[in-house]
Short mmCIF file of C-alpha atoms in Angstrom, two decimals:
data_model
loop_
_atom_site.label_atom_id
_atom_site.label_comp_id
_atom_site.label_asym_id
_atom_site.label_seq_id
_atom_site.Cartn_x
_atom_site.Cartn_y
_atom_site.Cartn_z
CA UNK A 1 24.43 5.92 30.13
CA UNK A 2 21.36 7.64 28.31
CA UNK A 3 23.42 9.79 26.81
CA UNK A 4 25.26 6.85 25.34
CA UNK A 5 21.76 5.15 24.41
CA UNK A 6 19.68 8.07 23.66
CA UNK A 7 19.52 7.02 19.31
CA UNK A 8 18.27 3.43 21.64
CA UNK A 9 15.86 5.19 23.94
CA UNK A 10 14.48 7.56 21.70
CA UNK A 11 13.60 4.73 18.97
CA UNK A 12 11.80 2.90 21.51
CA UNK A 13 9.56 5.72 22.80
CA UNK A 14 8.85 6.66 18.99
CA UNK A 15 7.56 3.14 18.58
CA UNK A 16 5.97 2.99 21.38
CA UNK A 17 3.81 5.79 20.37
CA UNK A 18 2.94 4.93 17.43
CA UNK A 19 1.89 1.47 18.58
CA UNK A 20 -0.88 3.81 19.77
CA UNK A 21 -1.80 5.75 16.53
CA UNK A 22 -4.84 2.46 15.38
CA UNK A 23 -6.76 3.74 12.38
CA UNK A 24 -9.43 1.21 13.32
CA UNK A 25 -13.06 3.13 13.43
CA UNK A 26 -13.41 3.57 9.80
CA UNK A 27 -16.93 2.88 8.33
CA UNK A 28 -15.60 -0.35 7.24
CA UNK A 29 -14.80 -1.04 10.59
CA UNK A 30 -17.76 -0.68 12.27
CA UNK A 31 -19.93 -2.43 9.49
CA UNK A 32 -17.64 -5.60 10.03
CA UNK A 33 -18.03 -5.06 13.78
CA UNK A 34 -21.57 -5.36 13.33
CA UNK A 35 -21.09 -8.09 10.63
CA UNK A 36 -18.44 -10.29 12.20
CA UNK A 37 -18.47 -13.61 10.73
CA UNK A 38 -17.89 -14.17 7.21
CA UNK A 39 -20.50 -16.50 6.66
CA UNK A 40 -23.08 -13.61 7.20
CA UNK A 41 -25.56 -12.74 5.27
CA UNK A 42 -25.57 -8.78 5.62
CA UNK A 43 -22.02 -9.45 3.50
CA UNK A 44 -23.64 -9.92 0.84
CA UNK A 45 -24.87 -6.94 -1.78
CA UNK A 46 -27.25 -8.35 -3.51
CA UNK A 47 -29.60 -9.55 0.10
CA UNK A 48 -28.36 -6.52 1.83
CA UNK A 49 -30.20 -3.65 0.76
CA UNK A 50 -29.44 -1.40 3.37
CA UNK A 51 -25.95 -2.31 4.72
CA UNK A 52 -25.06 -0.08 8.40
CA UNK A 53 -22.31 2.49 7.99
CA UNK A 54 -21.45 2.20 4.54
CA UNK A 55 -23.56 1.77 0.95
CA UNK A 56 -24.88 -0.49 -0.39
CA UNK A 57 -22.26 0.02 -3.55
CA UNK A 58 -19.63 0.28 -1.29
CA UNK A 59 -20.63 -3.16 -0.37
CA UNK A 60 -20.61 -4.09 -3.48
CA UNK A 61 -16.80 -2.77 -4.34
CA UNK A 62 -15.91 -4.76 -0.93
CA UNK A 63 -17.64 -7.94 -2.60
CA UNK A 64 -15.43 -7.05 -5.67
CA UNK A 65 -12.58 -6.33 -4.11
CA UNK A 66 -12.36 -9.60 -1.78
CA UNK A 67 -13.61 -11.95 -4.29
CA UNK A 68 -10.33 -14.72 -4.20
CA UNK A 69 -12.27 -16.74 -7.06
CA UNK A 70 -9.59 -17.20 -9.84
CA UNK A 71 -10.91 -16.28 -13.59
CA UNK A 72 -10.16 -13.78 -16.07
CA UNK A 73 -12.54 -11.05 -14.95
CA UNK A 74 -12.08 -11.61 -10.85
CA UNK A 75 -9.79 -8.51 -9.34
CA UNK A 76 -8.47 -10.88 -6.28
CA UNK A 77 -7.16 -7.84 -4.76
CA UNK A 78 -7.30 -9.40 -1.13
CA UNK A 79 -4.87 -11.99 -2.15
CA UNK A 80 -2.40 -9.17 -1.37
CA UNK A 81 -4.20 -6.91 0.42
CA UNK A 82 -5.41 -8.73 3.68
CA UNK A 83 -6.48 -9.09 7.10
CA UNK A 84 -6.88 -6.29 9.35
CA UNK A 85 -3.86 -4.20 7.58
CA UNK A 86 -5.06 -5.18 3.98
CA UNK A 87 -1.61 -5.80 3.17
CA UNK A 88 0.41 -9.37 3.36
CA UNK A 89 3.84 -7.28 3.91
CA UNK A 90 2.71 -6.68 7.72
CA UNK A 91 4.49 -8.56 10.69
CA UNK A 92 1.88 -10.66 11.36
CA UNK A 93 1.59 -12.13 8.10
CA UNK A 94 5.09 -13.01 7.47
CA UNK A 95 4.80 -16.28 9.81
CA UNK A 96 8.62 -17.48 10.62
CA UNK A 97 7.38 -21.18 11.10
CA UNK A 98 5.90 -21.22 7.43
CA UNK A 99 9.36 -19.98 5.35
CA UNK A 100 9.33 -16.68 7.18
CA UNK A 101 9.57 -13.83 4.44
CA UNK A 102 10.03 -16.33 1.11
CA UNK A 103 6.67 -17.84 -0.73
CA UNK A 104 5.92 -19.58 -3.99
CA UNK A 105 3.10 -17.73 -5.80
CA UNK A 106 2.55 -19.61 -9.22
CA UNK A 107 5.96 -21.05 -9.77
CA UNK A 108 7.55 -17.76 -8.82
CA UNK A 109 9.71 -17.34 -5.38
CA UNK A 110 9.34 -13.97 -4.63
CA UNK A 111 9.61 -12.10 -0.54
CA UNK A 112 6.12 -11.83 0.76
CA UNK A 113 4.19 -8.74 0.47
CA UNK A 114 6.44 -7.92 -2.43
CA UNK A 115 4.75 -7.68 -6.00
CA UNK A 116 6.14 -6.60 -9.79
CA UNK A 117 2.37 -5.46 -11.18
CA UNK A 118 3.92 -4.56 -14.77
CA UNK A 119 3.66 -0.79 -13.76
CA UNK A 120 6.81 -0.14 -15.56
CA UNK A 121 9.14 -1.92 -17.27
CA UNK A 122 10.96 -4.16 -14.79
CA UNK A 123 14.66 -2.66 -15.68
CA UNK A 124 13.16 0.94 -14.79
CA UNK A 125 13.96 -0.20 -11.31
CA UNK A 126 14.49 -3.34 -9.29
CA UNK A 127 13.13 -2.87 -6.42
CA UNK A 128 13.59 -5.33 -4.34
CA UNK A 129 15.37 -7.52 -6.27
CA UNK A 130 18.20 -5.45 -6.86
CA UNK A 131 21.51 -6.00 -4.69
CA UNK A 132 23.62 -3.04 -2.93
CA UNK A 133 27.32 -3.14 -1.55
CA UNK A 134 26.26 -6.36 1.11
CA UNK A 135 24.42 -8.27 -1.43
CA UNK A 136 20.91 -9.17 -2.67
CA UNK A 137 17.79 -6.96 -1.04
CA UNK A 138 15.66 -9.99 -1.56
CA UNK A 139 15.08 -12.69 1.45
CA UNK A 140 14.30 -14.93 -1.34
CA UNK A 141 18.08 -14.26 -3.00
CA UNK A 142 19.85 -14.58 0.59
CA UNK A 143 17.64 -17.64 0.83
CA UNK A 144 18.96 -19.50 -2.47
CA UNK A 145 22.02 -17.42 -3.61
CA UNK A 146 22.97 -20.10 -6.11
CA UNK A 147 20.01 -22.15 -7.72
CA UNK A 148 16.66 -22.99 -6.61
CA UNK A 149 15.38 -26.13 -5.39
CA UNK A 150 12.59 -27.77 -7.66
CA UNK A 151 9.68 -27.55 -5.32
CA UNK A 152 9.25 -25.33 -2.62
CA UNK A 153 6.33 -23.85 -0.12
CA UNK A 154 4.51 -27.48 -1.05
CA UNK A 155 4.84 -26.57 -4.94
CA UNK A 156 6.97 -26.86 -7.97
CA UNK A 157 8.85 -23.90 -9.03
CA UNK A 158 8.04 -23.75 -12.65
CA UNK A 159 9.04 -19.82 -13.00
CA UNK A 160 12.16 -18.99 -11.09
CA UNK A 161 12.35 -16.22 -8.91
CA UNK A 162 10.06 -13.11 -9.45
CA UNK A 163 11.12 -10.62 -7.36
CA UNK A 164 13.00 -8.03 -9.86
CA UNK A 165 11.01 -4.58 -10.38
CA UNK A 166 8.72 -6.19 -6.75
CA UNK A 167 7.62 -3.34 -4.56
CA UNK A 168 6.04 -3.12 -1.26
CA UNK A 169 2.21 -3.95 -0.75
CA UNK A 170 0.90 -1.33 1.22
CA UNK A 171 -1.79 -1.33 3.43
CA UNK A 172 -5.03 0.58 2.23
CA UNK A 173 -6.30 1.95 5.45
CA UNK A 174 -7.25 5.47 4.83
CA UNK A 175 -5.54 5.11 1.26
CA UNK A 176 -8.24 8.12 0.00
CA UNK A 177 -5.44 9.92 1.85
CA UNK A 178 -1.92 9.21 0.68
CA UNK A 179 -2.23 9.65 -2.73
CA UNK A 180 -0.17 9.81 -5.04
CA UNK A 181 -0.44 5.93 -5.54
CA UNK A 182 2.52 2.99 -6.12
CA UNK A 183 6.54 3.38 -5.51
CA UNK A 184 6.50 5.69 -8.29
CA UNK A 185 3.51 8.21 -7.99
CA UNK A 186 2.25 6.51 -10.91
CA UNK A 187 -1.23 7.63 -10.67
CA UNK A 188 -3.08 10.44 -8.39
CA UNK A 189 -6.10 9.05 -7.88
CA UNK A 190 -8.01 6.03 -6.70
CA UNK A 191 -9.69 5.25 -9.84
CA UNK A 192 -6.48 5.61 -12.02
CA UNK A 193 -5.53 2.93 -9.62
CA UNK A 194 -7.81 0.52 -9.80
CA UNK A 195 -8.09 1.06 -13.80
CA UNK A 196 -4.68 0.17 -13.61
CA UNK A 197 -5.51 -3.20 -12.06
CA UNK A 198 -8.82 -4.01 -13.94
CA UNK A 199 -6.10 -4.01 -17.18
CA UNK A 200 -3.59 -5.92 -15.97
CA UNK A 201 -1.02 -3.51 -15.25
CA UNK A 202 0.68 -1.24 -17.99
CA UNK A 203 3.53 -4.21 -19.11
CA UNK A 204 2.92 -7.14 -20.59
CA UNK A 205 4.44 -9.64 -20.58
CA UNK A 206 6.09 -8.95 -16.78
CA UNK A 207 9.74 -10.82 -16.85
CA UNK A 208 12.89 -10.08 -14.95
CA UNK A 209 15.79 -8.79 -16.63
CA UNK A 210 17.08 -12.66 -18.25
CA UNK A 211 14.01 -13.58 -19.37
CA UNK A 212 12.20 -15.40 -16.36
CA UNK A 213 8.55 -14.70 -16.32
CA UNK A 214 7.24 -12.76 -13.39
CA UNK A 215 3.32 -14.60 -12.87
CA UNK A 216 0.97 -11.07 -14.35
CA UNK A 217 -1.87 -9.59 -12.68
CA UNK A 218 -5.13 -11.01 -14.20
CA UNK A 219 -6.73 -8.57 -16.46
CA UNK A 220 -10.21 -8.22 -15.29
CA UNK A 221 -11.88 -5.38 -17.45
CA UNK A 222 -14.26 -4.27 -14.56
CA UNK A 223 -17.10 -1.90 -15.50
CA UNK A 224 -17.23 1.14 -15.43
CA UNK A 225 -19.43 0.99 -12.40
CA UNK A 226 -17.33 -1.84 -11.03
CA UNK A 227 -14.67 0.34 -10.78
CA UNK A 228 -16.61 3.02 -8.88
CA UNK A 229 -17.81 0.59 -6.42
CA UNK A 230 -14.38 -0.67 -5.61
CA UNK A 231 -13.69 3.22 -5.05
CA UNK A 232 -16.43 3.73 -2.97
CA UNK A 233 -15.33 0.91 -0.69
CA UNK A 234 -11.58 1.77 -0.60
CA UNK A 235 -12.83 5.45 0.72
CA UNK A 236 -14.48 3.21 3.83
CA UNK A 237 -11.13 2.95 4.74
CA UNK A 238 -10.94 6.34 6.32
CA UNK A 239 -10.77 7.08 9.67
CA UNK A 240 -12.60 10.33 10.27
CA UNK A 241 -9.52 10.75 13.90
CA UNK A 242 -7.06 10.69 10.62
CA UNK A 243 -8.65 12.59 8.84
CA UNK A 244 -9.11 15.96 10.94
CA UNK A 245 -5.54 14.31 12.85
CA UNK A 246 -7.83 14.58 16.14
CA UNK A 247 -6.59 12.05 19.08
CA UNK A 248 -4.73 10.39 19.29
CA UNK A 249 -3.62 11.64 15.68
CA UNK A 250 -3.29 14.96 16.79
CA UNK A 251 -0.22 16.92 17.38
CA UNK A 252 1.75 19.60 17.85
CA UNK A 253 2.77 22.78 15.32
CA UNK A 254 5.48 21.35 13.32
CA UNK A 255 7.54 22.91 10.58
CA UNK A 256 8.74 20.60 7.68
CA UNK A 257 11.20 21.58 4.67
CA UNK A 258 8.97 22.46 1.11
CA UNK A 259 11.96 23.29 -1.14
CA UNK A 260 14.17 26.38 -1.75
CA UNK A 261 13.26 29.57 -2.24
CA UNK A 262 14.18 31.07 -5.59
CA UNK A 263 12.97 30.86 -9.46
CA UNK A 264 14.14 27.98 -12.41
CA UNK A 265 17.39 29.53 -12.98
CA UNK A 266 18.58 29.89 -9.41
CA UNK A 267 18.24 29.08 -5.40
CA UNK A 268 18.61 31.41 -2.98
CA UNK A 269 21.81 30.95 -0.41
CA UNK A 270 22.37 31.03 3.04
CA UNK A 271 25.63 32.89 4.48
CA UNK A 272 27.69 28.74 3.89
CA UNK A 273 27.24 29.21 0.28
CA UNK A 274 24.20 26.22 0.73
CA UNK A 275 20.49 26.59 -0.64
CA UNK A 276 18.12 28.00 1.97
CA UNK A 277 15.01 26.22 2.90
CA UNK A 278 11.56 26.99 2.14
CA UNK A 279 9.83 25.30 5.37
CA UNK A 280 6.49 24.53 5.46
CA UNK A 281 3.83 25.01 8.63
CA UNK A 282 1.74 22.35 9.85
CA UNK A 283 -1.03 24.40 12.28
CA UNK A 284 -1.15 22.02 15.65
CA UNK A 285 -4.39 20.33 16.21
CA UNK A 286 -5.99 19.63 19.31
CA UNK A 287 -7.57 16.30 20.92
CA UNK A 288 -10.58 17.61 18.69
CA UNK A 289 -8.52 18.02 15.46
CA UNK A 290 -8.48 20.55 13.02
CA UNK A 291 -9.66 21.28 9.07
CA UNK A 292 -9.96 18.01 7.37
CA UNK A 293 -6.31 16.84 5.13
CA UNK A 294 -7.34 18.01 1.94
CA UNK A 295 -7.19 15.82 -1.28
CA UNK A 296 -4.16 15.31 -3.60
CA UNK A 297 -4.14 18.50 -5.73
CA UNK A 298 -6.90 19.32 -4.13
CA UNK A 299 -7.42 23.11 -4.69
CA UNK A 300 -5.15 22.82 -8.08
CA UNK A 301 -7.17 20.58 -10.44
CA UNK A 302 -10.37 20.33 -8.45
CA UNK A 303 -11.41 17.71 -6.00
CA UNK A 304 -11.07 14.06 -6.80
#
């Protein structure tokens, strides 16, 4: 019988330890466990002139960066990016009593924790609102397959659906370390990225592929130092355990495939007739961890 079940059993104790890897003792962290409520002064920059844990422009970039005020110069990244997992595509946010995985945001129905940001042209790639051999990725298309109703999520839908060229939200904890950043690798670092927000994305105006206009980021033109701040707080977001992949991130030596060896004309074969692998080591760390995960192309174009 476990045999039978071992794809069963093995998913289960995979997820089972992961529920266990909690990036949750960044410097962000602690501040806000020192600074609970949000009606607290120490939130604010301007009072708070030396903030615990972080900086006082890192507080400033987390002011900046949670500010839900509409206007044209507001960055309202937290609309997407919230709660504990700064992202609305998590489990807990997608609340099955309240329309499950569909919402209307501004006239559009898009899937929650899905967003088209006018990165790219929206027929560069669907995302999720493309359709494979069983039918439409989208909840929101399996939802209304034929037309949509005139009101929905207690508003009118004045836009149609805008889920074409929609990607993922991902979370931002310990974002200084997964670059490169969005479903493309559009940009390599964090302040490309939040440039890329300050203008309102790289495509305007954002419509799916008949027309239908997809609601646009807001274009708020930050500063120059804005935009620094807003950096400064997203690298808050690291926990140091990640970071060195000390416990409970550590683990074991591990070998992962990094290509085929050979030149730009040719790759080397194996006695099938198939391209060998180039495989890659990953030194083990201990409970203690090892050499902190260096930056992307870290070491080729400098530090970032």
């Amino acid at each position: 019988m476990l045999q039978y079940n071992f794809a069963l059993f093995f998913g289960l104790a995979v997820q089972l330890y992961e529920a266990t890897l909690i990036s949750d003792d960044t410097p962000w962290d602690r501040f806000r466990r020192d600074h609970p409520a949000a009606t607290d002064p120490k939130l604010n920059p301007w009072t708070n002139e030396n903030p615990t844990h972080i900086s006082r422009f890192a507080l400033f970039g987390a002011h900046l960066f949670n500010d839900r005020t509409r206007g044209p110069n507001n960055l309202r990244c937290s609309n997407c990016h919230e709660s504990a997992e700064l992202t609305d595509a998590s489990v807990r946010r997608i609340n099955l009593a309240a329309n499950g995985p569909v919402r209307n945001r501004d006239g559009n129905v898009i899937d929650k924790g899905f967003n088209n940001i006018g990165l790219r042209p929206t027929d560069d790639d669907l995302g999720v609102g493309a359709s494979d051999a069983f039918g439409p990725l989208s909840h929101s298309k399996r939802l209304f397959p034929d037309s949509l109703p005139a009101s929905f999520d207690g508003a009118t839908i004045t836009k149609g659906f805008g889920i074409e060229g929609a990607f993922k939200v991902p979370s931002l904890r310990n974002v200084a370390l997964t670059a490169p950043y969005f479903h493309n690798g559009d940009t390599h670092s964090l302040r490309e990225a939040v440039l890329l927000y300050s203008r309102g994305g790289n495509v305007a105006p954002v419509t799916q592929t008949d027309g239908t206009p997809i609601e646009p980021l807001g274009i708020a033109n930050m500063t120059a130092d804005e935009a620094d701040a807003v950096v400064a707080w997203l690298e808050t977001l690291t926990d140091e355990r990640v970071r060195i992949a000390s416990a409970p991130f550590d683990h074991p030596q591990l070998f992962v495939p990094n290509g085929h060896p050979g030149n730009q004309h040719r790759v080397e074969r194996d006695s099938r007739g198939f391209a060998k692998d180039e495989m890659l080591e990953i030194p083990m760390t201990g409970a203690a961890g090892g050499p902190p995960l260096p930056g992307f192309l870290e070491g080729v174009f400098g530090p970032h």
